[in-house]
Amino acid sequence: MTRKKPCQYCKQRRRKCERPIPTSSCLRCTHLHKICLPMTDDEPEISYEDIELLEMMRHQASDLEHELQQMEKLVHQQSYQWDIDIVNGEIILNTKITSLEELMSYGHSVIRYLSPFGNTFRTTSLVFQKIRPSLLSTAMDVIKKISREEHNRKNKPVVYCITQFSEHHSVTEALVDTYFRCIHECMPLLHEPSYRRHYRTLTNPLDDPITLAICVHVLSTPCKHAKYSMSEKRYMGEFYYGKCMQKLVEMFDEPGKELESVIVINLILIFMAMTLRINECHRWADINIMIARGLKTDHPNYSRGQMYGMDDRVKYAVMHRNILAAEIVTIVVASVTGSYDDYLLDMWFGITQRVDLDILPDESHYAKTNLRMLNAILQFTCKRSSQKMMRQGFQLAAGYPVELNLEDIMMHEEDTIRWWHELPDEFKLSKEPYLCTKELIEETTDDIKLIMCLHFHILTLEIQECYIQPKINQDSLVSNLLREKAMSMILYAAEMVLLATQQLDSSGSHCYCKLEET
């Protein structure tokens, strides 16, 4: 009997290669839209390092293609000329407009032509760059180098007393309860009623990847309701993390397991960061965003789950939240590690309108409120002025010089004030965005307003840091004014963040986020 040979893709990943028809592509390559290449006898053995290098080179080639397309667009941009007459105070256009792009360009030009300031603000462009390397980026480089050296050594397996327990169920169940009581409502990545039903069907919770990831996530946080010391949390976290990674590696490229893989990675990335597995964190964040992109392609209506029945609506709501979480985490990891990626920034900062996260009817009141608040913040980040400022901040963090003009800065301030005025009163601590005071924070007992205060002033810190380091040899008066204002705004925002954090901590009602009374 002739032994069936797997294709190259399945053999490299040590996966079962299933072919309904011997001459057709295997099921895995068909599902992943890959070319199914048969393995020949003289096929050289390819290591996992070679595979990762090949994938990296493919991503780099894709990035280069994207950059070339952007350059081609810039090259082909046209400069229009119009014949205009002014008769009795009215502007008459004598030139025919032939395209929508020309019409938009004409509209902007007319506004600037009629403005008494002309090009005053547009031509006042300032370049900002880092004067010295970021301390955080330098620290991350050192940590990545150390972790790479440690990975090359032979590590002893971590053995903890939990392996001696006759009942793992009680420990796991307690950690799951802690997650949904203390952590879940801050950002509901899961639908609690659906997960609870799933959990009750498990014969052994240690065989379920999402349950293992939940335990890892809880043990990564300073939650006081996980009644273990820091060293116990670390060793127990290693125990659950090892089992979770084993399950994840087995399933992350399995057809039909994409959503489960994204959920698991979103939950365990915090443990990788807390244990300084920086290289591993960066690698899995990249894998996570690739799986999330595949989900968006396979399910184009994932953000519109309200049009489906309840079961599908829950599935798409969870998918939408986890895709968003994967994008945010990848941006944060790239910013911290200094790995600048144009395609990644285009993916996040190129969206001018986001569909709100679906709020399911059977979720808790606090989870619904947090989701409404997150939707409001996402709408703020979709404004063009906010996107430009935040994009410049990420570029600056990666060590690249950025260029801003006064018109962009003034437009962002106006958009910020307008967005704050449109916020529901349940989220606002003060009537104006920058009139929050120590007295207001100390008198506030509303957790939602304090959390919105935290989010808003953290965003302010991220944006204002762009203006601190203007490049030398440019307009000293304008750049000095911007720098002084940015410094005062940063000091103010940092103080508000500290005060709001202290108020939340002193209230006693928070652990990692909101706690119900017990």
Short mmCIF file of C-alpha atoms in Angstrom, two decimals:
data_model
loop_
_atom_site.label_atom_id
_atom_site.label_comp_id
_atom_site.label_asym_id
_atom_site.label_seq_id
_atom_site.Cartn_x
_atom_site.Cartn_y
_atom_site.Cartn_z
CA MET A 1 0.00 0.00 0.00
CA THR A 2 1.44 3.38 -1.03
CA ARG A 3 1.77 5.87 1.81
CA LYS A 4 0.12 9.23 1.12
CA LYS A 5 2.55 12.12 1.19
CA PRO A 6 1.45 15.45 2.72
CA CYS A 7 1.78 18.69 0.84
CA GLN A 8 4.61 21.10 1.67
CA TYR A 9 2.42 23.42 3.79
CA CYS A 10 1.03 20.61 5.98
CA LYS A 11 4.40 18.90 6.32
CA GLN A 12 6.15 22.09 7.44
CA ARG A 13 3.53 22.55 10.18
CA ARG A 14 3.29 18.86 11.12
CA ARG A 15 -0.44 18.81 10.27
CA LYS A 16 -2.66 16.08 8.92
CA CYS A 17 -3.05 16.50 5.15
CA GLU A 18 -6.55 15.52 4.02
CA ARG A 19 -7.44 15.27 0.33
CA PRO A 20 -11.03 14.36 -0.71
CA ILE A 21 -9.64 13.59 -4.18
CA PRO A 22 -6.00 12.41 -4.52
CA THR A 23 -5.29 14.88 -7.34
CA SER A 24 -6.97 17.89 -5.70
CA SER A 25 -5.72 20.43 -3.16
CA CYS A 26 -5.86 19.45 0.51
CA LEU A 27 -8.61 20.83 2.75
CA ARG A 28 -6.24 23.09 4.72
CA CYS A 29 -4.70 24.79 1.67
CA THR A 30 -8.17 25.19 0.11
CA HIS A 31 -9.54 26.87 3.25
CA LEU A 32 -6.51 29.17 3.65
CA HIS A 33 -6.47 30.03 -0.09
CA LYS A 34 -2.92 28.70 -0.53
CA ILE A 35 -1.32 26.88 -3.43
CA CYS A 36 -1.15 23.20 -2.52
CA LEU A 37 2.31 21.98 -3.56
CA PRO A 38 3.10 18.25 -3.30
CA MET A 39 6.15 17.13 -1.34
CA THR A 40 8.76 15.43 -3.54
CA ASP A 41 11.43 12.97 -2.42
CA ASP A 42 14.25 15.42 -3.04
CA GLU A 43 12.46 18.30 -1.28
CA PRO A 44 14.92 19.92 1.18
CA GLU A 45 13.92 20.13 4.83
CA ILE A 46 12.89 23.65 5.81
CA SER A 47 13.28 24.80 9.40
CA TYR A 48 10.76 26.89 11.29
CA GLU A 49 13.27 29.77 11.29
CA ASP A 50 13.36 29.66 7.50
CA ILE A 51 9.55 29.69 7.39
CA GLU A 52 9.39 32.73 9.68
CA LEU A 53 12.05 34.50 7.58
CA LEU A 54 10.11 33.75 4.41
CA GLU A 55 6.88 35.08 5.94
CA MET A 56 8.70 38.22 7.09
CA MET A 57 10.10 38.77 3.59
CA ARG A 58 6.61 38.34 2.13
CA HIS A 59 5.26 41.00 4.51
CA GLN A 60 8.11 43.33 3.61
CA ALA A 61 7.38 42.83 -0.09
CA SER A 62 3.72 43.56 0.56
CA ASP A 63 4.66 46.74 2.44
CA LEU A 64 6.90 47.84 -0.45
CA GLU A 65 4.09 47.28 -2.93
CA HIS A 66 1.78 49.35 -0.73
CA GLU A 67 4.34 52.18 -0.52
CA LEU A 68 4.84 52.11 -4.31
CA GLN A 69 1.10 52.42 -4.82
CA GLN A 70 1.01 55.43 -2.50
CA MET A 71 3.94 57.01 -4.37
CA GLU A 72 2.20 56.41 -7.71
CA LYS A 73 -0.90 58.18 -6.40
CA LEU A 74 1.21 61.16 -5.39
CA VAL A 75 2.96 61.25 -8.77
CA HIS A 76 -0.32 61.18 -10.64
CA GLN A 77 -1.95 63.88 -8.58
CA GLN A 78 -2.94 66.76 -10.82
CA SER A 79 -2.63 70.47 -10.17
CA TYR A 80 -5.77 72.13 -11.50
CA GLN A 81 -6.16 75.63 -12.94
CA TRP A 82 -9.47 77.48 -13.15
CA ASP A 83 -10.58 80.66 -14.87
CA ILE A 84 -12.58 82.72 -12.35
CA ASP A 85 -14.35 86.07 -12.73
CA ILE A 86 -15.84 88.23 -10.01
CA VAL A 87 -18.96 90.08 -11.20
CA ASN A 88 -21.01 92.21 -8.79
CA GLY A 89 -19.45 90.46 -5.82
CA GLU A 90 -20.19 86.94 -7.16
CA ILE A 91 -17.58 84.37 -8.15
CA ILE A 92 -18.18 82.90 -11.61
CA LEU A 93 -16.30 79.76 -12.65
CA ASN A 94 -15.62 79.73 -16.40
CA THR A 95 -13.71 76.41 -16.45
CA LYS A 96 -15.55 73.10 -16.72
CA ILE A 97 -14.97 70.65 -13.84
CA THR A 98 -14.55 67.11 -15.17
CA SER A 99 -14.12 64.92 -12.08
CA LEU A 100 -15.11 64.58 -8.43
CA GLU A 101 -11.45 65.01 -7.38
CA GLU A 102 -11.29 68.31 -9.24
CA LEU A 103 -14.53 69.46 -7.59
CA MET A 104 -13.16 68.67 -4.10
CA SER A 105 -9.90 70.45 -4.90
CA TYR A 106 -11.84 73.47 -6.20
CA GLY A 107 -13.91 73.64 -3.01
CA HIS A 108 -10.82 73.69 -0.78
CA SER A 109 -9.11 76.25 -3.02
CA VAL A 110 -12.09 78.62 -3.00
CA ILE A 111 -12.31 78.52 0.80
CA ARG A 112 -8.62 79.31 1.09
CA TYR A 113 -8.86 82.00 -1.59
CA LEU A 114 -11.68 83.75 0.27
CA SER A 115 -10.01 83.37 3.68
CA PRO A 116 -8.44 86.60 4.98
CA PHE A 117 -5.53 84.49 6.25
CA GLY A 118 -4.81 82.92 2.85
CA ASN A 119 -2.04 80.34 3.24
CA THR A 120 -0.73 81.78 6.48
CA PHE A 121 -1.44 78.73 8.60
CA ARG A 122 -0.94 76.15 5.87
CA THR A 123 2.58 77.31 5.08
CA THR A 124 3.58 77.49 8.73
CA SER A 125 4.76 73.91 8.89
CA LEU A 126 6.86 72.59 11.75
CA VAL A 127 9.01 69.46 11.86
CA PHE A 128 9.22 67.49 15.10
CA GLN A 129 11.75 64.79 15.86
CA LYS A 130 13.23 62.95 18.81
CA ILE A 131 16.29 64.73 20.17
CA ARG A 132 17.43 61.62 22.00
CA PRO A 133 16.39 57.94 21.80
CA SER A 134 13.37 56.92 23.83
CA LEU A 135 14.23 55.31 27.16
CA LEU A 136 11.37 52.85 26.67
CA SER A 137 12.58 51.82 23.21
CA THR A 138 16.12 51.36 24.51
CA ALA A 139 14.84 49.25 27.41
CA MET A 140 12.75 47.13 25.02
CA ASP A 141 15.79 46.49 22.82
CA VAL A 142 17.79 45.29 25.84
CA ILE A 143 14.92 43.09 27.05
CA LYS A 144 14.43 41.56 23.59
CA LYS A 145 18.15 40.76 23.39
CA ILE A 146 18.16 39.15 26.84
CA SER A 147 14.99 37.17 26.16
CA ARG A 148 16.46 35.90 22.89
CA GLU A 149 19.54 34.67 24.72
CA GLU A 150 17.42 33.05 27.42
CA HIS A 151 15.29 31.34 24.78
CA ASN A 152 18.38 29.74 23.26
CA ARG A 153 19.27 28.15 26.59
CA LYS A 154 17.74 24.95 27.81
CA ASN A 155 15.06 26.03 30.29
CA LYS A 156 13.89 23.73 33.04
CA PRO A 157 10.16 23.05 33.02
CA VAL A 158 8.21 24.91 35.69
CA VAL A 159 6.58 22.56 38.16
CA TYR A 160 4.22 23.94 40.76
CA CYS A 161 2.21 22.40 43.52
CA ILE A 162 -0.95 22.73 41.42
CA THR A 163 0.16 19.60 39.57
CA GLN A 164 -0.24 17.75 42.85
CA PHE A 165 -3.88 18.77 43.23
CA SER A 166 -6.37 15.98 42.78
CA GLU A 167 -8.95 18.56 41.66
CA HIS A 168 -7.95 21.22 39.15
CA HIS A 169 -11.57 22.14 38.59
CA SER A 170 -11.99 24.17 41.77
CA VAL A 171 -8.94 26.37 41.04
CA THR A 172 -9.92 26.87 37.40
CA GLU A 173 -13.55 27.61 38.23
CA ALA A 174 -12.52 30.19 40.85
CA LEU A 175 -10.27 31.95 38.31
CA VAL A 176 -13.06 31.97 35.71
CA ASP A 177 -15.48 33.49 38.25
CA THR A 178 -12.89 36.13 39.14
CA TYR A 179 -12.45 37.03 35.48
CA PHE A 180 -16.14 37.67 34.89
CA ARG A 181 -16.58 39.46 38.22
CA CYS A 182 -13.53 41.72 38.12
CA ILE A 183 -12.11 42.01 34.60
CA HIS A 184 -14.56 41.04 31.88
CA GLU A 185 -16.89 44.06 32.05
CA CYS A 186 -14.07 46.53 31.36
CA MET A 187 -13.76 45.14 27.81
CA PRO A 188 -16.19 42.24 27.21
CA LEU A 189 -14.22 40.09 24.79
CA LEU A 190 -16.61 37.20 25.49
CA HIS A 191 -20.35 36.82 25.83
CA GLU A 192 -20.67 35.63 29.42
CA PRO A 193 -24.00 33.71 29.14
CA SER A 194 -22.79 31.79 26.06
CA TYR A 195 -19.41 31.01 27.65
CA ARG A 196 -21.05 29.86 30.91
CA ARG A 197 -23.21 27.41 28.94
CA HIS A 198 -20.11 26.18 27.13
CA TYR A 199 -18.16 25.83 30.39
CA ARG A 200 -20.84 23.62 31.93
CA THR A 201 -20.45 21.14 29.05
CA LEU A 202 -16.69 20.73 29.57
CA THR A 203 -15.53 17.40 30.97
CA ASN A 204 -12.05 18.76 31.68
CA PRO A 205 -11.65 22.57 31.64
CA LEU A 206 -7.89 22.16 31.16
CA ASP A 207 -8.60 20.90 27.64
CA ASP A 208 -10.38 24.13 26.63
CA PRO A 209 -8.04 26.84 25.20
CA ILE A 210 -10.30 29.80 26.07
CA THR A 211 -10.68 28.63 29.68
CA LEU A 212 -6.90 28.25 29.99
CA ALA A 213 -6.42 31.72 28.47
CA ILE A 214 -8.89 33.22 30.96
CA CYS A 215 -6.90 31.72 33.85
CA VAL A 216 -3.65 33.07 32.41
CA HIS A 217 -5.20 36.52 32.02
CA VAL A 218 -6.49 36.65 35.61
CA LEU A 219 -3.12 35.57 37.02
CA SER A 220 -1.45 38.38 35.02
CA THR A 221 -3.46 41.13 36.71
CA PRO A 222 -3.17 42.66 40.20
CA CYS A 223 -6.67 41.42 41.06
CA LYS A 224 -6.91 41.07 44.84
CA HIS A 225 -9.72 38.53 44.49
CA ALA A 226 -7.33 35.97 43.00
CA LYS A 227 -6.22 35.00 46.48
CA TYR A 228 -2.60 34.10 45.73
CA SER A 229 0.74 35.75 46.38
CA MET A 230 2.70 37.27 43.50
CA SER A 231 5.04 34.27 43.31
CA GLU A 232 2.11 31.86 43.35
CA LYS A 233 0.42 33.81 40.56
CA ARG A 234 3.61 33.64 38.52
CA TYR A 235 4.06 29.88 38.86
CA MET A 236 0.38 29.12 38.38
CA GLY A 237 0.38 31.46 35.39
CA GLU A 238 3.28 29.50 33.88
CA PHE A 239 1.35 26.28 34.42
CA TYR A 240 -1.77 27.52 32.64
CA TYR A 241 0.27 29.39 30.02
CA GLY A 242 2.20 26.26 29.05
CA LYS A 243 -1.00 24.27 28.56
CA CYS A 244 -2.68 27.15 26.73
CA MET A 245 0.22 27.61 24.31
CA GLN A 246 0.23 23.90 23.56
CA LYS A 247 -3.46 24.08 22.62
CA LEU A 248 -2.97 27.32 20.68
CA VAL A 249 -0.11 25.96 18.56
CA GLU A 250 -2.23 22.93 17.72
CA MET A 251 -5.27 24.92 16.60
CA PHE A 252 -4.32 28.43 15.44
CA ASP A 253 -4.17 27.48 11.75
CA GLU A 254 -6.96 24.91 11.90
CA PRO A 255 -9.92 25.72 9.64
CA GLY A 256 -12.86 26.98 11.68
CA LYS A 257 -10.73 27.85 14.74
CA GLU A 258 -9.78 31.39 13.72
CA LEU A 259 -12.09 33.25 16.13
CA GLU A 260 -11.11 31.02 19.04
CA SER A 261 -7.43 31.62 18.26
CA VAL A 262 -7.88 35.41 18.22
CA ILE A 263 -9.71 35.32 21.57
CA VAL A 264 -6.99 33.18 23.16
CA ILE A 265 -4.15 35.39 21.87
CA ASN A 266 -5.91 38.57 23.03
CA LEU A 267 -6.23 37.11 26.53
CA ILE A 268 -2.67 35.80 26.95
CA LEU A 269 -0.69 38.69 25.43
CA ILE A 270 -0.78 40.51 28.76
CA PHE A 271 0.98 37.55 30.42
CA MET A 272 3.70 37.62 27.75
CA ALA A 273 4.19 41.33 28.39
CA MET A 274 4.18 41.00 32.18
CA THR A 275 6.76 38.20 32.06
CA LEU A 276 8.91 40.19 29.58
CA ARG A 277 8.47 37.75 26.70
CA ILE A 278 8.80 40.72 24.35
CA ASN A 279 9.86 38.81 21.23
CA GLU A 280 7.13 36.23 21.78
CA CYS A 281 4.57 38.97 22.41
CA HIS A 282 5.52 40.77 19.21
CA ARG A 283 5.42 37.57 17.15
CA TRP A 284 2.01 36.45 18.42
CA ALA A 285 0.58 39.97 18.03
CA ASP A 286 1.57 39.81 14.34
CA ILE A 287 0.02 36.36 13.99
CA ASN A 288 -3.11 37.62 15.71
CA ILE A 289 -3.59 40.54 13.34
CA MET A 290 -3.14 38.26 10.32
CA ILE A 291 -5.84 35.90 11.62
CA ALA A 292 -8.08 38.90 12.37
CA ARG A 293 -7.63 40.15 8.79
CA GLY A 294 -8.66 36.73 7.54
CA LEU A 295 -11.81 36.88 9.68
CA LYS A 296 -12.68 40.29 8.24
CA THR A 297 -12.28 38.93 4.72
CA ASP A 298 -14.28 35.75 5.37
CA HIS A 299 -17.04 37.59 7.28
CA PRO A 300 -17.50 41.02 5.63
CA ASN A 301 -20.66 41.71 7.69
CA TYR A 302 -19.06 40.87 11.04
CA SER A 303 -19.72 44.40 12.35
CA ARG A 304 -23.43 44.25 11.49
CA GLY A 305 -24.58 41.31 13.56
CA GLN A 306 -27.93 42.93 14.40
CA MET A 307 -29.30 41.72 11.04
CA TYR A 308 -28.91 38.05 12.07
CA GLY A 309 -30.53 35.75 14.61
CA MET A 310 -29.39 35.78 18.24
CA ASP A 311 -26.80 32.99 17.91
CA ASP A 312 -25.13 34.58 14.89
CA ARG A 313 -25.45 38.03 16.45
CA VAL A 314 -23.51 36.86 19.53
CA LYS A 315 -20.86 35.29 17.31
CA TYR A 316 -20.36 38.45 15.24
CA ALA A 317 -20.44 40.72 18.29
CA VAL A 318 -17.64 38.70 19.90
CA MET A 319 -15.77 38.64 16.57
CA HIS A 320 -16.05 42.43 16.17
CA ARG A 321 -14.73 43.09 19.69
CA ASN A 322 -11.81 40.72 19.35
CA ILE A 323 -10.80 42.01 15.91
CA LEU A 324 -10.79 45.52 17.37
CA ALA A 325 -8.78 44.32 20.39
CA ALA A 326 -6.27 42.61 18.08
CA GLU A 327 -5.80 45.84 16.10
CA ILE A 328 -5.36 47.96 19.25
CA VAL A 329 -2.92 45.52 20.86
CA THR A 330 -0.85 45.26 17.67
CA ILE A 331 -0.62 49.07 17.45
CA VAL A 332 0.43 49.29 21.11
CA VAL A 333 3.03 46.52 20.78
CA ALA A 334 4.44 48.14 17.63
CA SER A 335 4.64 51.49 19.42
CA VAL A 336 6.36 50.08 22.51
CA THR A 337 8.85 47.97 20.54
CA GLY A 338 9.50 50.71 17.98
CA SER A 339 8.55 48.48 15.04
CA TYR A 340 7.12 51.06 12.66
CA ASP A 341 4.76 49.67 10.02
CA ASP A 342 3.06 51.91 7.42
CA TYR A 343 0.55 49.23 6.50
CA LEU A 344 -0.44 48.75 10.14
CA LEU A 345 -0.96 52.49 10.66
CA ASP A 346 -2.95 52.75 7.43
CA MET A 347 -5.18 49.94 8.63
CA TRP A 348 -5.97 51.72 11.92
CA PHE A 349 -5.72 55.42 11.05
CA GLY A 350 -7.23 55.08 7.59
CA ILE A 351 -10.75 54.43 8.90
CA THR A 352 -12.88 57.57 8.89
CA GLN A 353 -16.07 55.89 10.11
CA ARG A 354 -16.40 52.93 12.43
CA VAL A 355 -19.48 50.83 13.06
CA ASP A 356 -20.29 50.83 16.78
CA LEU A 357 -19.68 47.66 18.74
CA ASP A 358 -22.90 45.69 19.12
CA ILE A 359 -24.28 45.75 22.67
CA LEU A 360 -26.11 42.49 23.35
CA PRO A 361 -29.39 42.62 25.28
CA ASP A 362 -28.46 40.02 27.93
CA GLU A 363 -25.18 41.67 29.00
CA SER A 364 -24.80 43.38 32.35
CA HIS A 365 -25.60 47.07 32.80
CA TYR A 366 -21.97 47.93 33.52
CA ALA A 367 -20.73 46.04 30.44
CA LYS A 368 -23.25 47.91 28.27
CA THR A 369 -22.14 51.25 29.72
CA ASN A 370 -18.47 50.45 29.09
CA LEU A 371 -19.24 49.47 25.50
CA ARG A 372 -21.13 52.72 24.91
CA MET A 373 -18.16 54.64 26.30
CA LEU A 374 -15.75 52.70 24.07
CA ASN A 375 -17.93 53.45 21.04
CA ALA A 376 -17.77 57.17 21.87
CA ILE A 377 -13.96 57.04 22.13
CA LEU A 378 -13.70 55.16 18.83
CA GLN A 379 -15.76 57.85 17.11
CA PHE A 380 -13.30 60.44 18.42
CA THR A 381 -10.34 58.48 17.02
CA CYS A 382 -12.08 58.34 13.61
CA LYS A 383 -11.95 62.11 13.17
CA ARG A 384 -9.37 63.04 10.55
CA SER A 385 -7.61 65.51 12.82
CA SER A 386 -7.34 62.94 15.63
CA GLN A 387 -6.08 60.27 13.25
CA LYS A 388 -3.41 62.56 11.87
CA MET A 389 -2.21 63.56 15.34
CA MET A 390 -2.12 60.00 16.67
CA ARG A 391 -0.42 58.71 13.54
CA GLN A 392 2.26 61.37 13.91
CA GLY A 393 2.67 60.33 17.54
CA PHE A 394 3.34 56.71 16.56
CA GLN A 395 5.78 57.79 13.86
CA LEU A 396 7.59 60.00 16.36
CA ALA A 397 7.72 57.16 18.90
CA ALA A 398 9.36 54.98 16.24
CA GLY A 399 12.07 57.63 15.74
CA TYR A 400 10.82 59.21 12.52
CA PRO A 401 10.49 63.01 12.16
CA VAL A 402 6.94 64.27 11.65
CA GLU A 403 5.55 67.44 10.10
CA LEU A 404 2.53 69.39 11.33
CA ASN A 405 1.06 72.77 10.51
CA LEU A 406 -0.93 75.18 12.63
CA GLU A 407 -4.15 74.54 10.74
CA ASP A 408 -4.04 70.83 11.61
CA ILE A 409 -3.38 71.61 15.28
CA MET A 410 -6.19 74.15 15.50
CA MET A 411 -8.61 71.83 13.69
CA HIS A 412 -7.84 69.04 16.14
CA GLU A 413 -8.54 71.29 19.13
CA GLU A 414 -11.87 72.35 17.62
CA ASP A 415 -12.85 68.73 16.85
CA THR A 416 -11.95 67.71 20.40
CA ILE A 417 -14.16 70.39 21.96
CA ARG A 418 -17.02 69.61 19.57
CA TRP A 419 -16.79 65.87 20.33
CA TRP A 420 -16.78 66.53 24.08
CA HIS A 421 -19.89 68.70 23.83
CA GLU A 422 -21.70 65.91 21.96
CA LEU A 423 -20.88 63.31 24.64
CA PRO A 424 -23.77 62.14 26.85
CA ASP A 425 -23.72 63.71 30.31
CA GLU A 426 -23.25 60.29 31.92
CA PHE A 427 -19.63 60.28 30.63
CA LYS A 428 -18.59 63.90 31.31
CA LEU A 429 -16.92 64.99 34.54
CA SER A 430 -16.84 68.67 33.48
CA LYS A 431 -18.68 70.79 30.93
CA GLU A 432 -15.49 71.54 29.00
CA PRO A 433 -12.81 68.95 28.18
CA TYR A 434 -9.91 70.81 29.81
CA LEU A 435 -11.71 72.20 32.87
CA CYS A 436 -11.42 69.11 35.01
CA THR A 437 -9.99 69.92 38.46
CA LYS A 438 -8.71 68.14 41.53
CA GLU A 439 -11.83 69.16 43.47
CA LEU A 440 -14.17 67.74 40.79
CA ILE A 441 -12.33 64.41 40.77
CA GLU A 442 -12.25 64.08 44.56
CA GLU A 443 -15.97 64.85 44.81
CA THR A 444 -16.92 62.35 42.09
CA THR A 445 -18.22 58.92 43.01
CA ASP A 446 -19.32 58.01 39.47
CA ASP A 447 -16.87 55.39 38.20
CA ILE A 448 -17.86 55.82 34.56
CA LYS A 449 -17.01 59.53 34.55
CA LEU A 450 -13.67 58.82 36.20
CA ILE A 451 -12.80 56.14 33.64
CA MET A 452 -13.72 58.46 30.74
CA CYS A 453 -11.55 61.12 32.39
CA LEU A 454 -8.67 58.62 32.37
CA HIS A 455 -9.16 57.66 28.72
CA PHE A 456 -9.46 61.25 27.52
CA HIS A 457 -6.38 62.57 29.33
CA ILE A 458 -4.29 59.56 28.28
CA LEU A 459 -5.20 60.38 24.65
CA THR A 460 -4.24 63.99 25.37
CA LEU A 461 -0.82 62.83 26.60
CA GLU A 462 -0.26 60.75 23.47
CA ILE A 463 -1.11 63.64 21.15
CA GLN A 464 0.59 66.50 23.00
CA GLU A 465 3.89 64.65 23.22
CA CYS A 466 4.30 65.29 19.47
CA TYR A 467 4.86 68.99 20.08
CA ILE A 468 7.56 68.78 22.75
CA GLN A 469 10.58 68.26 20.51
CA PRO A 470 10.47 70.62 17.50
CA LYS A 471 13.39 70.43 15.12
CA ILE A 472 15.93 73.21 15.50
CA ASN A 473 16.51 75.94 12.88
CA GLN A 474 12.84 76.71 12.24
CA ASP A 475 10.37 79.38 13.38
CA SER A 476 11.51 79.74 16.99
CA LEU A 477 8.54 81.86 18.12
CA VAL A 478 5.84 79.45 16.87
CA SER A 479 7.73 76.31 17.90
CA ASN A 480 8.46 77.68 21.38
CA LEU A 481 4.83 78.63 21.89
CA LEU A 482 3.70 75.17 20.82
CA ARG A 483 6.26 73.48 23.05
CA GLU A 484 5.30 75.56 26.09
CA LYS A 485 1.62 74.88 25.56
CA ALA A 486 2.30 71.16 25.05
CA MET A 487 4.34 71.00 28.26
CA SER A 488 1.56 72.65 30.29
CA MET A 489 -1.05 70.33 28.72
CA ILE A 490 1.06 67.25 29.43
CA LEU A 491 1.60 68.25 33.06
CA TYR A 492 -2.12 68.96 33.44
CA ALA A 493 -3.20 65.67 31.77
CA ALA A 494 -0.67 63.64 33.79
CA GLU A 495 -1.98 65.17 37.02
CA MET A 496 -5.60 64.38 36.06
CA VAL A 497 -4.65 60.77 35.23
CA LEU A 498 -2.96 60.32 38.61
CA LEU A 499 -5.84 61.92 40.51
CA ALA A 500 -8.49 59.87 38.71
CA THR A 501 -6.50 56.68 39.32
CA GLN A 502 -6.14 57.48 43.01
CA GLN A 503 -9.86 58.25 43.29
CA LEU A 504 -10.79 54.93 41.68
CA ASP A 505 -8.37 53.12 43.97
CA SER A 506 -9.58 54.86 47.14
CA SER A 507 -13.23 54.16 46.34
CA GLY A 508 -12.64 50.46 47.05
CA SER A 509 -15.14 49.47 44.38
CA HIS A 510 -12.49 48.59 41.82
CA CYS A 511 -10.07 45.75 41.41
CA TYR A 512 -9.03 45.60 37.79
CA CYS A 513 -12.23 47.37 36.86
CA LYS A 514 -15.78 47.46 38.28
CA LEU A 515 -16.79 44.94 40.94
CA GLU A 516 -20.31 44.00 41.91
CA GLU A 517 -21.14 43.98 45.59
CA THR A 518 -20.59 40.58 47.15
#
